[in-house]
Amino acid sequence: MAEHTTTPADITSSTSGIATAATAATVPAPAPYTAPERPINVAILGAGRIAQKMATTLTLMAQDPTYRAYAKPYAVASRDQARADEFAAQYGIPVAYGSYAQMLDDPEVDLVYIATPHSLHAEQAIACMEAGKHVLVEKAFTVNAEQAQHVIDVSRQTGRLCAEAIWTRYMPSRAMIRRLVEDGIIGDVCAISANLSYPTTHKQRIVDPKLAGGALLDVGVYPLNFIDMAIGGNGGGRSIARMETAMIPYKTGVDAQSTTTLFYDDGAMAVSTCSLLAVSDRDGAIWGTDGYLMCRNVNNVERIDVYGKDHTLIRSIPVPVQLTGYEYEVAACASAIASGSTECPDMPHADTLRMMRLLDQIRERWGLRYPCE
């Protein structure tokens, strides 16, 4: 599986015994992809908070010497023309649509970034691909694995790229963590823990079961993906032998907070925790026979601290500087489109389906189903 290079974060020892990045991450990490012949035109479907971050990303990419060859902001689509016009003016986007249908009819759109509630992802992704557009679908990819399989089937039938926008899968930190694990600096991995929690009950889409709300599909996907990447779930020689999980419901019926323990067939275990009620430290820990890694913020790893058996800090490794962190997934999509692929190697369809099946299994244990199912 292709992964990002770790430059400029070169993992080396220093005279003090604590390693840091070879450079202090002062410039964006080089994009480890082949640029398309021209920057792809990206349309943003939706005008909420996540859409705003993507608009900022595309604007910065268009101005950046490293990333301007990959993509540029082209359009935004909203169900309200005034809102689309305001969004476009704020971010300098050339085209604003007052309906999703108008976007589907525009032949200049190459890639659609879908930034709507989870319950709409499958329907909108399929409509975009059938209209000849490539899609980058915000996490959670769909409501369930059955929907995910249908979306992926359409991707293969139409020959359009379909990628899940779980940004941590595309970040340089991923390869940095895997390199440390594979180099054996902490010995054999025995256990992993990861958590992500934010108080978000004030957001309607988060607590509304009709929109497939709840902590699991909103923030719980990050610690689970962190665990999957750290344990080597994709070809790592491990499979989940047993799972224990429990959740506390919110008053609307969605999951408010939960914990899930995964037991692997080689004896390793992992614990994932998420909440829409609490503030957490967001840390990911990988525990081995000779030491452990502390990854600060599993939602966007800022630094990797390596500790020895005696809990002494051996290395502290910052990740390369970002534009926003979304640029990696956009560049990956542009490169995949240029190569004629229907998936990104950083998050191939098989990985998306495996993670969606795990989310289904967790919710099945809880007895949680959404009205749209």
Short mmCIF file of C-alpha atoms in Angstrom, two decimals:
data_model
loop_
_atom_site.label_atom_id
_atom_site.label_comp_id
_atom_site.label_asym_id
_atom_site.label_seq_id
_atom_site.Cartn_x
_atom_site.Cartn_y
_atom_site.Cartn_z
CA MET A 1 0.00 0.00 0.00
CA ALA A 2 1.44 3.35 -1.01
CA GLU A 3 2.07 5.69 1.89
CA HIS A 4 3.32 9.22 2.37
CA THR A 5 7.01 9.83 2.74
CA THR A 6 8.12 11.06 6.16
CA THR A 7 10.25 13.96 4.99
CA PRO A 8 11.13 16.37 6.44
CA ALA A 9 10.59 14.46 9.67
CA ASP A 10 13.73 12.32 9.47
CA ILE A 11 13.87 10.00 12.43
CA THR A 12 17.38 10.30 13.80
CA SER A 13 19.11 10.27 17.18
CA SER A 14 20.53 13.37 18.76
CA THR A 15 23.38 13.76 21.20
CA SER A 16 20.91 14.39 24.00
CA GLY A 17 19.17 11.07 23.37
CA ILE A 18 16.00 12.77 22.18
CA ALA A 19 15.38 12.93 18.44
CA THR A 20 13.42 15.64 16.75
CA ALA A 21 12.57 16.38 13.13
CA ALA A 22 15.57 17.14 10.96
CA THR A 23 13.89 20.43 10.22
CA ALA A 24 11.33 22.19 12.34
CA ALA A 25 8.52 21.63 9.83
CA THR A 26 8.63 25.07 8.29
CA VAL A 27 7.32 24.21 4.82
CA PRO A 28 4.54 21.92 3.60
CA ALA A 29 5.52 18.29 3.14
CA PRO A 30 6.15 17.39 -0.49
CA ALA A 31 3.14 15.72 -2.08
CA PRO A 32 4.07 12.04 -2.64
CA TYR A 33 1.85 11.81 -5.71
CA THR A 34 2.05 12.32 -9.45
CA ALA A 35 0.36 15.58 -10.41
CA PRO A 36 -2.32 15.51 -13.13
CA GLU A 37 -1.80 17.26 -16.46
CA ARG A 38 -3.89 20.17 -15.17
CA PRO A 39 -5.32 21.01 -11.75
CA ILE A 40 -8.69 19.32 -11.30
CA ASN A 41 -11.81 21.44 -10.74
CA VAL A 42 -13.32 20.69 -7.36
CA ALA A 43 -16.93 21.38 -6.45
CA ILE A 44 -18.03 21.36 -2.83
CA LEU A 45 -21.43 19.83 -2.09
CA GLY A 46 -22.75 21.50 1.05
CA ALA A 47 -21.87 24.76 2.77
CA GLY A 48 -21.39 23.82 6.41
CA ARG A 49 -18.34 23.90 8.68
CA ILE A 50 -16.47 21.02 7.03
CA ALA A 51 -17.22 22.47 3.59
CA GLN A 52 -15.68 25.73 4.77
CA LYS A 53 -12.48 23.96 5.76
CA MET A 54 -12.28 22.32 2.35
CA ALA A 55 -12.84 25.69 0.67
CA THR A 56 -9.97 27.13 2.70
CA THR A 57 -7.82 24.15 1.74
CA LEU A 58 -8.50 24.47 -1.98
CA THR A 59 -7.80 28.20 -1.87
CA LEU A 60 -4.46 27.58 -0.15
CA MET A 61 -3.60 24.75 -2.54
CA ALA A 62 -4.18 27.02 -5.52
CA GLN A 63 -1.66 29.48 -4.06
CA ASP A 64 0.93 26.94 -2.94
CA PRO A 65 3.83 25.99 -5.26
CA THR A 66 3.69 22.38 -4.03
CA TYR A 67 -0.03 21.78 -4.39
CA ARG A 68 -1.36 24.17 -7.04
CA ALA A 69 -0.69 21.58 -9.75
CA TYR A 70 -3.23 19.21 -8.18
CA ALA A 71 -6.50 21.04 -7.66
CA LYS A 72 -8.31 24.35 -7.54
CA PRO A 73 -11.63 25.54 -6.11
CA TYR A 74 -14.24 25.68 -8.85
CA ALA A 75 -17.75 25.60 -7.41
CA VAL A 76 -20.01 25.24 -4.38
CA ALA A 77 -23.51 23.76 -4.37
CA SER A 78 -26.17 24.48 -1.78
CA ARG A 79 -29.94 24.04 -1.67
CA ASP A 80 -30.15 27.82 -1.27
CA GLN A 81 -28.75 30.17 -3.94
CA ALA A 82 -28.14 33.01 -1.49
CA ARG A 83 -26.14 30.76 0.80
CA ALA A 84 -24.14 29.40 -2.13
CA ASP A 85 -23.43 32.94 -3.37
CA GLU A 86 -22.28 34.05 0.09
CA PHE A 87 -20.03 30.99 0.45
CA ALA A 88 -18.51 31.50 -3.00
CA ALA A 89 -17.84 35.18 -2.34
CA GLN A 90 -16.21 34.44 1.01
CA TYR A 91 -13.74 31.92 -0.44
CA GLY A 92 -13.30 33.32 -3.95
CA ILE A 93 -14.97 30.34 -5.63
CA PRO A 94 -15.97 31.12 -9.24
CA VAL A 95 -19.28 29.23 -9.48
CA ALA A 96 -22.21 28.98 -7.06
CA TYR A 97 -25.18 26.67 -7.57
CA GLY A 98 -28.52 27.05 -5.83
CA SER A 99 -29.30 23.36 -6.35
CA TYR A 100 -27.38 20.12 -6.48
CA ALA A 101 -28.87 19.38 -9.90
CA GLN A 102 -27.14 22.43 -11.39
CA MET A 103 -23.79 21.10 -10.24
CA LEU A 104 -24.48 17.68 -11.76
CA ASP A 105 -25.19 19.33 -15.11
CA ASP A 106 -21.90 21.25 -15.22
CA PRO A 107 -19.35 19.39 -17.39
CA GLU A 108 -16.46 21.44 -15.93
CA VAL A 109 -16.72 19.74 -12.53
CA ASP A 110 -14.09 17.00 -12.12
CA LEU A 111 -14.33 16.06 -8.45
CA VAL A 112 -17.17 16.59 -5.98
CA TYR A 113 -16.36 16.80 -2.28
CA ILE A 114 -19.48 15.65 -0.41
CA ALA A 115 -19.79 17.48 2.91
CA THR A 116 -23.41 16.78 3.86
CA PRO A 117 -24.86 14.68 6.74
CA HIS A 118 -24.05 10.95 6.71
CA SER A 119 -27.58 9.98 5.74
CA LEU A 120 -27.20 11.72 2.36
CA HIS A 121 -23.78 10.45 1.34
CA ALA A 122 -24.77 7.31 -0.55
CA GLU A 123 -27.52 8.93 -2.60
CA GLN A 124 -25.42 11.97 -3.48
CA ALA A 125 -22.26 10.02 -4.28
CA ILE A 126 -24.16 7.76 -6.65
CA ALA A 127 -25.86 10.72 -8.36
CA CYS A 128 -22.49 12.43 -8.86
CA MET A 129 -20.80 9.37 -10.32
CA GLU A 130 -23.71 8.62 -12.63
CA ALA A 131 -23.39 12.22 -13.84
CA GLY A 132 -19.73 11.58 -14.68
CA LYS A 133 -18.16 13.19 -11.60
CA HIS A 134 -15.51 11.72 -9.33
CA VAL A 135 -16.31 11.86 -5.60
CA LEU A 136 -14.51 12.40 -2.31
CA VAL A 137 -17.02 11.48 0.39
CA GLU A 138 -16.61 12.85 3.91
CA LYS A 139 -16.53 10.33 6.74
CA ALA A 140 -18.46 8.40 7.78
CA PHE A 141 -18.50 7.18 4.19
CA THR A 142 -22.12 6.03 4.38
CA VAL A 143 -24.60 5.00 7.07
CA ASN A 144 -23.78 1.30 6.79
CA ALA A 145 -21.75 -1.27 4.86
CA GLU A 146 -24.63 -2.17 2.56
CA GLN A 147 -24.81 1.42 1.35
CA ALA A 148 -21.01 1.55 1.07
CA GLN A 149 -20.97 -1.55 -1.12
CA HIS A 150 -23.62 -0.05 -3.40
CA VAL A 151 -21.64 3.19 -3.77
CA ILE A 152 -18.45 1.28 -4.55
CA ASP A 153 -20.28 -0.89 -7.07
CA VAL A 154 -21.39 2.27 -8.89
CA SER A 155 -17.81 3.56 -8.81
CA ARG A 156 -16.63 0.42 -10.57
CA GLN A 157 -19.53 0.46 -13.05
CA THR A 158 -19.00 4.11 -14.02
CA GLY A 159 -15.21 4.12 -13.79
CA ARG A 160 -15.36 7.18 -11.52
CA LEU A 161 -13.05 7.64 -8.56
CA CYS A 162 -14.76 7.20 -5.20
CA ALA A 163 -12.71 7.90 -2.08
CA GLU A 164 -13.48 8.27 1.62
CA ALA A 165 -12.34 11.59 3.07
CA ILE A 166 -10.99 10.35 6.37
CA TRP A 167 -8.00 12.68 6.38
CA THR A 168 -5.84 10.78 8.86
CA ARG A 169 -5.45 7.95 6.34
CA TYR A 170 -3.70 10.31 3.91
CA MET A 171 -1.47 12.23 6.33
CA PRO A 172 2.33 11.84 6.57
CA SER A 173 1.93 10.93 10.25
CA ARG A 174 0.49 7.60 9.19
CA ALA A 175 3.70 6.43 7.51
CA MET A 176 5.78 7.89 10.34
CA ILE A 177 3.90 5.82 12.95
CA ARG A 178 4.01 2.67 10.85
CA ARG A 179 7.77 3.07 10.29
CA LEU A 180 8.38 3.34 14.03
CA VAL A 181 6.26 0.26 14.71
CA GLU A 182 7.87 -1.78 11.94
CA ASP A 183 11.38 -0.74 12.96
CA GLY A 184 10.73 -2.43 16.31
CA ILE A 185 11.70 0.52 18.47
CA ILE A 186 8.93 -0.41 20.95
CA GLY A 187 9.24 -4.17 20.43
CA ASP A 188 6.18 -6.27 19.66
CA VAL A 189 2.89 -4.37 19.78
CA CYS A 190 0.64 -5.74 22.53
CA ALA A 191 -2.06 -3.12 22.95
CA ILE A 192 -3.38 0.16 21.57
CA SER A 193 -5.71 2.78 22.99
CA ALA A 194 -7.23 5.76 21.22
CA ASN A 195 -9.92 8.27 22.08
CA LEU A 196 -11.64 11.30 20.59
CA SER A 197 -14.36 13.33 22.27
CA TYR A 198 -15.86 16.78 21.82
CA PRO A 199 -18.98 18.33 23.41
CA THR A 200 -21.16 18.63 20.30
CA THR A 201 -24.73 18.10 21.49
CA HIS A 202 -25.56 21.65 20.37
CA LYS A 203 -25.21 20.57 16.73
CA GLN A 204 -28.47 19.23 15.33
CA ARG A 205 -26.90 16.88 12.81
CA ILE A 206 -24.87 15.22 15.58
CA VAL A 207 -27.85 14.31 17.77
CA ASP A 208 -30.49 13.67 15.10
CA PRO A 209 -31.05 9.94 14.42
CA LYS A 210 -32.67 10.81 11.06
CA LEU A 211 -29.28 12.20 9.97
CA ALA A 212 -27.42 9.13 11.32
CA GLY A 213 -26.05 11.20 14.19
CA GLY A 214 -24.17 10.05 17.25
CA ALA A 215 -20.59 9.93 18.46
CA LEU A 216 -19.56 6.75 16.62
CA LEU A 217 -20.02 7.93 13.03
CA ASP A 218 -18.85 11.46 13.78
CA VAL A 219 -15.78 11.09 16.00
CA GLY A 220 -15.59 7.38 16.82
CA VAL A 221 -14.33 6.62 13.33
CA TYR A 222 -11.02 8.34 14.11
CA PRO A 223 -9.81 6.20 17.04
CA LEU A 224 -11.00 3.07 15.22
CA ASN A 225 -9.09 4.06 12.09
CA PHE A 226 -6.05 4.96 14.19
CA ILE A 227 -6.14 1.48 15.69
CA ASP A 228 -6.59 -0.15 12.30
CA MET A 229 -3.60 1.70 10.85
CA ALA A 230 -1.41 1.11 13.91
CA ILE A 231 -2.23 -2.59 14.24
CA GLY A 232 -1.68 -3.16 10.54
CA GLY A 233 -5.27 -4.10 9.75
CA ASN A 234 -4.66 -3.91 6.00
CA GLY A 235 -2.41 -6.88 5.38
CA GLY A 236 -0.91 -6.70 8.84
CA GLY A 237 -1.46 -10.39 9.52
CA ARG A 238 -4.01 -9.78 12.27
CA SER A 239 -7.75 -10.19 12.36
CA ILE A 240 -10.31 -9.38 15.03
CA ALA A 241 -11.14 -12.53 16.99
CA ARG A 242 -13.54 -10.97 19.49
CA MET A 243 -15.13 -7.64 20.33
CA GLU A 244 -16.73 -6.14 23.44
CA THR A 245 -18.57 -2.83 23.24
CA ALA A 246 -21.04 -0.70 25.18
CA MET A 247 -22.57 2.73 24.82
CA ILE A 248 -24.61 5.31 26.69
CA PRO A 249 -27.45 6.79 24.61
CA TYR A 250 -28.28 10.45 24.26
CA LYS A 251 -31.86 11.55 24.89
CA THR A 252 -32.57 11.51 21.14
CA GLY A 253 -31.56 7.85 20.90
CA VAL A 254 -28.18 8.21 19.22
CA ASP A 255 -25.01 7.06 20.96
CA ALA A 256 -23.65 9.72 23.32
CA GLN A 257 -20.46 7.93 24.30
CA SER A 258 -19.04 4.47 23.97
CA THR A 259 -16.08 2.19 24.39
CA THR A 260 -15.09 -0.73 22.18
CA THR A 261 -12.40 -3.31 22.89
CA LEU A 262 -11.03 -5.34 20.00
CA PHE A 263 -9.20 -8.60 20.66
CA TYR A 264 -6.96 -9.80 17.83
CA ASP A 265 -6.09 -13.36 16.89
CA ASP A 266 -2.43 -12.95 17.90
CA GLY A 267 -3.27 -11.79 21.43
CA ALA A 268 -3.03 -8.04 20.85
CA MET A 269 -5.90 -5.83 21.97
CA ALA A 270 -7.12 -2.30 21.35
CA VAL A 271 -9.55 0.05 23.07
CA SER A 272 -11.44 2.85 21.29
CA THR A 273 -13.40 5.49 23.18
CA CYS A 274 -15.54 8.35 21.87
CA SER A 275 -18.06 10.84 23.22
CA LEU A 276 -20.14 13.81 22.13
CA LEU A 277 -20.46 14.93 25.77
CA ALA A 278 -16.90 15.21 27.08
CA VAL A 279 -13.57 16.80 26.32
CA SER A 280 -10.78 14.22 25.99
CA ASP A 281 -7.02 14.37 25.52
CA ARG A 282 -7.47 12.81 22.02
CA ASP A 283 -4.32 10.73 22.44
CA GLY A 284 -3.44 7.48 20.75
CA ALA A 285 -1.07 5.11 22.52
CA ILE A 286 0.71 2.09 21.05
CA TRP A 287 2.17 -0.17 23.74
CA GLY A 288 4.95 -2.65 23.01
CA THR A 289 7.22 -5.05 24.85
CA ASP A 290 10.12 -2.55 24.82
CA GLY A 291 8.36 0.81 25.07
CA TYR A 292 5.44 2.79 23.74
CA LEU A 293 4.39 5.55 21.37
CA MET A 294 2.18 8.48 22.34
CA CYS A 295 0.51 10.10 19.35
CA ARG A 296 -0.87 13.49 20.27
CA ASN A 297 -4.35 14.00 18.77
CA VAL A 298 -5.57 10.97 16.77
CA ASN A 299 -7.78 13.34 14.75
CA ASN A 300 -4.68 15.10 13.35
CA VAL A 301 -1.45 13.82 14.86
CA GLU A 302 0.70 16.75 15.93
CA ARG A 303 3.63 14.91 17.49
CA ILE A 304 4.81 11.37 18.16
CA ASP A 305 6.60 10.75 21.45
CA VAL A 306 8.64 7.55 21.83
CA TYR A 307 9.21 6.18 25.33
CA GLY A 308 11.47 3.35 26.50
CA LYS A 309 10.84 0.63 29.09
CA ASP A 310 11.67 3.00 31.94
CA HIS A 311 9.23 5.66 30.59
CA THR A 312 12.12 7.87 29.49
CA LEU A 313 11.37 10.00 26.45
CA ILE A 314 13.65 8.73 23.66
CA ARG A 315 12.36 10.70 20.69
CA SER A 316 9.85 13.46 20.08
CA ILE A 317 8.93 13.73 16.41
CA PRO A 318 6.78 16.57 15.04
CA VAL A 319 4.87 15.98 11.82
CA PRO A 320 5.42 18.12 8.71
CA VAL A 321 3.59 21.42 8.60
CA GLN A 322 0.23 21.43 6.83
CA LEU A 323 -1.86 23.83 4.81
CA THR A 324 -4.93 22.53 6.66
CA GLY A 325 -4.42 18.76 6.57
CA TYR A 326 -7.05 18.24 3.87
CA GLU A 327 -4.57 18.83 1.07
CA TYR A 328 -3.26 15.27 1.26
CA GLU A 329 -6.60 13.64 0.44
CA VAL A 330 -7.26 16.11 -2.39
CA ALA A 331 -3.82 15.51 -3.93
CA ALA A 332 -4.32 11.76 -3.59
CA CYS A 333 -7.63 12.01 -5.46
CA ALA A 334 -6.15 14.18 -8.22
CA SER A 335 -3.32 11.70 -8.70
CA ALA A 336 -5.69 8.71 -8.74
CA ILE A 337 -7.96 10.43 -11.27
CA ALA A 338 -4.96 11.13 -13.50
CA SER A 339 -3.98 7.46 -13.40
CA GLY A 340 -7.52 6.30 -14.22
CA SER A 341 -8.03 4.60 -10.86
CA THR A 342 -11.39 4.32 -9.12
CA GLU A 343 -9.81 4.32 -5.64
CA CYS A 344 -6.99 5.90 -3.67
CA PRO A 345 -4.21 3.61 -2.40
CA ASP A 346 -4.25 5.44 0.96
CA MET A 347 -7.87 4.40 1.60
CA PRO A 348 -8.84 1.73 -0.93
CA HIS A 349 -12.39 0.44 -1.20
CA ALA A 350 -11.50 -2.71 0.75
CA ASP A 351 -10.43 -0.61 3.75
CA THR A 352 -13.56 1.53 3.60
CA LEU A 353 -15.76 -1.58 3.50
CA ARG A 354 -13.86 -3.25 6.35
CA MET A 355 -14.27 -0.21 8.58
CA MET A 356 -17.96 0.22 7.67
CA ARG A 357 -18.59 -3.43 8.56
CA LEU A 358 -16.91 -2.88 11.92
CA LEU A 359 -19.12 0.15 12.59
CA ASP A 360 -22.16 -1.97 11.68
CA GLN A 361 -21.09 -4.73 14.06
CA ILE A 362 -20.63 -2.24 16.89
CA ARG A 363 -24.06 -0.68 16.36
CA GLU A 364 -25.64 -4.12 16.06
CA ARG A 365 -24.30 -5.00 19.52
CA TRP A 366 -25.90 -1.82 20.84
CA GLY A 367 -29.18 -2.39 19.02
CA LEU A 368 -28.88 1.01 17.34
CA ARG A 369 -30.48 1.47 13.93
CA TYR A 370 -31.20 4.72 12.11
CA PRO A 371 -34.59 5.56 10.56
CA CYS A 372 -32.96 5.74 7.11
CA GLU A 373 -32.00 2.07 7.42
#
